[in-house]
Coordinates of C-alpha atoms in Angstrom, one line a residue:
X1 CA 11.5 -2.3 44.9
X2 CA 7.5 -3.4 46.0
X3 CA 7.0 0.3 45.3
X4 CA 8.5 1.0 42.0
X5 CA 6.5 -2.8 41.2
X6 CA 3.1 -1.2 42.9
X7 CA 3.8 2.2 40.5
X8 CA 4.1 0.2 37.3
X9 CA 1.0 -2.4 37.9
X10 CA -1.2 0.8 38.4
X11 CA 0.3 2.6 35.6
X12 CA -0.2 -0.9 32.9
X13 CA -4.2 -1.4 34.7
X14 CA -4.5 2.6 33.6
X15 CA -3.0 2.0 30.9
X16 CA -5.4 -1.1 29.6
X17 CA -8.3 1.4 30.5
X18 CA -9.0 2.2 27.1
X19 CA -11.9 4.1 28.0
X20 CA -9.8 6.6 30.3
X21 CA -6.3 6.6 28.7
X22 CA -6.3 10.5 29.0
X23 CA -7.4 10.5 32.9
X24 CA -5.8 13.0 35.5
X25 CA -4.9 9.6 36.9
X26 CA -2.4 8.1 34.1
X27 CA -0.5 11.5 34.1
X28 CA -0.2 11.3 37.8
X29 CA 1.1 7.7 37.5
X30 CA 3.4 8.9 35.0
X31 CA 5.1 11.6 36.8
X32 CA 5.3 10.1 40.2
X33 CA 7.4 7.4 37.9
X34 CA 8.9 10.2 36.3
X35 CA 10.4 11.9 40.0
X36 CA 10.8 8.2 41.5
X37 CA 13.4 7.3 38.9
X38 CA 15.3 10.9 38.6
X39 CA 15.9 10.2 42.2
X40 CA 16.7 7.5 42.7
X41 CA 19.6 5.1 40.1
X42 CA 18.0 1.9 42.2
X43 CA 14.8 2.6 40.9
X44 CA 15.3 4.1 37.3
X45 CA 17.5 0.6 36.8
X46 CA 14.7 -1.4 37.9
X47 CA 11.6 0.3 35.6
X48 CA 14.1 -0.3 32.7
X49 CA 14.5 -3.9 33.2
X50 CA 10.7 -3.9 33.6
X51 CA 10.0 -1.6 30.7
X52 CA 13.4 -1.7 28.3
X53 CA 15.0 -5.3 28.4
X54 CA 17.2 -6.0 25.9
X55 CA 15.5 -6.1 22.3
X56 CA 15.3 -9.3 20.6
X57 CA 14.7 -10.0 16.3
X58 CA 11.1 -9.5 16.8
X59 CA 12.0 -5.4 17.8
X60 CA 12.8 -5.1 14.7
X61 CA 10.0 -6.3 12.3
X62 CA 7.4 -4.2 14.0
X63 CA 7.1 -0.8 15.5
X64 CA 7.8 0.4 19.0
X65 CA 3.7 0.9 19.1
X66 CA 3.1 -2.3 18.4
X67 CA 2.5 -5.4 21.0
X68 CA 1.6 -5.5 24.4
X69 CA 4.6 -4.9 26.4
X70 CA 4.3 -2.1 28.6
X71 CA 7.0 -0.1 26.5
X72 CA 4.8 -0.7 23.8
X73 CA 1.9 0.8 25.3
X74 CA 3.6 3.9 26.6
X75 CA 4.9 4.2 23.3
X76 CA 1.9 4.8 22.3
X77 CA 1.1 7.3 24.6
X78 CA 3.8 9.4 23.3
X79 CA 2.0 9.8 20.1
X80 CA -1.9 10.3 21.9
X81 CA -2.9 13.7 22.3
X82 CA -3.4 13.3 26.0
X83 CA -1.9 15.6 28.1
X84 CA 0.1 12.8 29.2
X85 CA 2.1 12.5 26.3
X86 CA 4.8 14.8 27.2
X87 CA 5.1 13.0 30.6
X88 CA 5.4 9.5 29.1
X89 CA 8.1 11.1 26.8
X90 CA 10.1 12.5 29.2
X91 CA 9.7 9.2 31.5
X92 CA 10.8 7.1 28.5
X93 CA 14.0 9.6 28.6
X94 CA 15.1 9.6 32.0
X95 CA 14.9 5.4 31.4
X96 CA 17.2 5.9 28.5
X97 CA 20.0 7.5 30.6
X98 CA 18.8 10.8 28.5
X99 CA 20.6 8.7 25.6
X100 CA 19.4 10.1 21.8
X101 CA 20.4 6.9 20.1
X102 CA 18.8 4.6 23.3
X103 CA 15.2 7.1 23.2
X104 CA 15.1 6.4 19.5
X105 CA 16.0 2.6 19.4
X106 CA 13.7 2.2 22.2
X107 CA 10.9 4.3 21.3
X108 CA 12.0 5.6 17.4
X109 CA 12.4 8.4 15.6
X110 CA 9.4 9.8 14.8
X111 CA 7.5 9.4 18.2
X112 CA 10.8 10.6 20.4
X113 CA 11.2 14.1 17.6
X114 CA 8.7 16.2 19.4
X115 CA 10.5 15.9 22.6
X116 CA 14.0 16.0 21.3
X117 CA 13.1 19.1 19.2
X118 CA 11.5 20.8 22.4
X119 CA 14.9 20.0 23.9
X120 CA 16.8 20.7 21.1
X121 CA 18.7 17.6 21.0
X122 CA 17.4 17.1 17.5
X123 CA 21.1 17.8 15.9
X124 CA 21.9 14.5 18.1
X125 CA 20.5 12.1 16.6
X126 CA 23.3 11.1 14.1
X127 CA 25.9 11.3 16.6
X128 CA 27.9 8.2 16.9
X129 CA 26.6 5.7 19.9
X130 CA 28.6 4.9 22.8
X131 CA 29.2 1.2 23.7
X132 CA 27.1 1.8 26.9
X133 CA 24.2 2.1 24.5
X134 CA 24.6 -1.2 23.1
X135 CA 25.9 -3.2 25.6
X136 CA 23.1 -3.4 27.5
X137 CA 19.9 -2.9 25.3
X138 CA 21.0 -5.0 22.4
X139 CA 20.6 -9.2 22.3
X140 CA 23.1 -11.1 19.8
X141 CA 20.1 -12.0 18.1
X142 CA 19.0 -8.3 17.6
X143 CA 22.7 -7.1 16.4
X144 CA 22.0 -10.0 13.8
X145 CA 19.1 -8.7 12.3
X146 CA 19.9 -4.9 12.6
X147 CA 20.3 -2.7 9.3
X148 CA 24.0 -2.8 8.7
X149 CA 25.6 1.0 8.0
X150 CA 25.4 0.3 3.9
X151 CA 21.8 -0.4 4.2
X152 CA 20.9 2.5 6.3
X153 CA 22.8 5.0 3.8
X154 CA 21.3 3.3 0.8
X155 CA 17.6 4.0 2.2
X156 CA 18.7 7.4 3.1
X157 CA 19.9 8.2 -0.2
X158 CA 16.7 7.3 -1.5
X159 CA 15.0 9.6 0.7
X160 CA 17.0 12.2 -0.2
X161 CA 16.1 11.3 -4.0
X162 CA 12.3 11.5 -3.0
X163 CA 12.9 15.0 -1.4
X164 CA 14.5 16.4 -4.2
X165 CA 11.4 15.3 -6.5
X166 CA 9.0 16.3 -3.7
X167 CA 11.0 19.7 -3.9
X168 CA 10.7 20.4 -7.7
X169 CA 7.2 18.5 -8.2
X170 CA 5.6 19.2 -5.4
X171 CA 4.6 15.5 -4.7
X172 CA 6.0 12.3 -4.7
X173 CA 5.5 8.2 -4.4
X174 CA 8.5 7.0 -2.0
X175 CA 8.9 3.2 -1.5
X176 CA 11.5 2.2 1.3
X177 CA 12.8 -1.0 2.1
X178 CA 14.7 -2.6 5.0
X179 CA 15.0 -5.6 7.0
X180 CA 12.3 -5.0 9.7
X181 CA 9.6 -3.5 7.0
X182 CA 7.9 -2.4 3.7
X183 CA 6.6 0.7 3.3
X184 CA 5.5 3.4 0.8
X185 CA 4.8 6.9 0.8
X186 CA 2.9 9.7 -1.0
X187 CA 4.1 12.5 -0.2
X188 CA 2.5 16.4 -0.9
X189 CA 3.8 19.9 -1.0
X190 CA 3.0 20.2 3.1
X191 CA 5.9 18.1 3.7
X192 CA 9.0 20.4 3.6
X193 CA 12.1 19.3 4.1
X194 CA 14.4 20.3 6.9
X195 CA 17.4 20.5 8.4
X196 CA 19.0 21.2 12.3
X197 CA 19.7 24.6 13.4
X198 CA 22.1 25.4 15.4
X199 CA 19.8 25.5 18.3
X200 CA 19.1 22.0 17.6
X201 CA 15.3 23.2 16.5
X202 CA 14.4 21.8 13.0
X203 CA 14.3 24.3 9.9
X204 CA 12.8 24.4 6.3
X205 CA 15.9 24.2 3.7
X206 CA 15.6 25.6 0.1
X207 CA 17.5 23.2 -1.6
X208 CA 17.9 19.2 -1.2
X209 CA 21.7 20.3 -1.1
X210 CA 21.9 21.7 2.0
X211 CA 20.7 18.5 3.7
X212 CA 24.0 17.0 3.6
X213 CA 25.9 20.8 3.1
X214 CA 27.6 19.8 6.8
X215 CA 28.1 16.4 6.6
X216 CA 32.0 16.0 6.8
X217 CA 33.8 14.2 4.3
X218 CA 35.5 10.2 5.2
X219 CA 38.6 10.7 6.3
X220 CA 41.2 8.8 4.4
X221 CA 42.5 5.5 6.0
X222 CA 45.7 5.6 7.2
X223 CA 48.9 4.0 5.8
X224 CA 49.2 1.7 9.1
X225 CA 45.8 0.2 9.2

């Protein structure tokens, strides 16, 4: 894999050229990385070792933009408005096995939603993960310090909360707590919130309500568990 090696050392020096970050140069790097590894399953497993290993506790106190790891740095390319964005999006895809749950725990949410809602894979994201997803991208140490299921619903809950108020008030102060970080919001009247059409394409809702309208209900445990 000298070549696949050769691709990524030119496309981490471009990258480190702060100067020239939105250069015809990166976004041919890019997308000769992009066709190598749709290609070829040899090569697409080795840039993921190189540029996905398995995340460790320190994932998750800071964001995917932040460090010096190559994912980090095309992470932030994702959310540049270079041309090359939509190329380092679709790269980081193809590495994720076209995986939602992988792009987002790899990348997250909000710098993988402009891609997913051009695909219209946005109605995916709250899909149960598959064991592959985990198996393979996830240390012990990481699954130690993950949000567990009642956290995540708790904070989301809260959200919903602040969207109701940012609904009827027009704005609203949002503070949101979890394991890997701290962080507040003020939120105005621009942000509206939305919901996934059925062609996976977000749309404004009317009513807090219909955010969780389709959410099905727990089904009962059964008598022999």
């Amino acid at each position: 894999m000298s070549f696949a090696q050769a691709l990524l050392d030119a496309m981490e020096k471009k990258l480190d050229d702060n100067n020239n970050s939105d250069s015809d140069l990166l976004s041919t790097y890019l997308g000769s990385a992009l066709k190598l590894c749709t290609a070829s399953k040899e090569a697409r497993r080795y840039c993921r070792l190189k540029i996905l290993p398995p995340l460790v506790a320190a994932d998750v106190a800071r964001r995917p933009d932040e460090g010096d790891s190559l994912r980090n740095k095309i992470v932030r390319v994702m959310m540049s408005p270079a041309f090359s964005k939509d190329l380092a999006s679709e790269f980081m895809f193809v590495l994720c096995k076209r995986s939602v749950s992988r792009l987002i725990k790899y990348t997250g949410l909000g710098h993988s939603a402009g891609l997913l809602a051009n695909c219209g894979l946005l109605g995916h994201i709250n899909l149960p993960k598959s064991a592959s997803d985990s198996e393979d991208s996830e240390t012990e140490e990481y699954k130690a310090v993950e949000d567990s299921e009642e956290q995540k619903e708790y904070e989301a809950m809260k959200l919903v909360d602040a969207m109701n108020k940012l609904m009827n008030t027009g704005q609203f102060f949002v503070e949101l707590n979890s394991r890997a970080s701290q962080q507040s919001f003020l939120l105005t009247s621009v942000v509206k919130p939305g919901t996934i059409g059925e062609d996976g394409r977000p749309k404004a809702v009317g009513h807090v309500l219909e955010l969780v309208k389709d959410v099905p209900d727990e089904e009962p445990a059964s008598d022999s568990e």
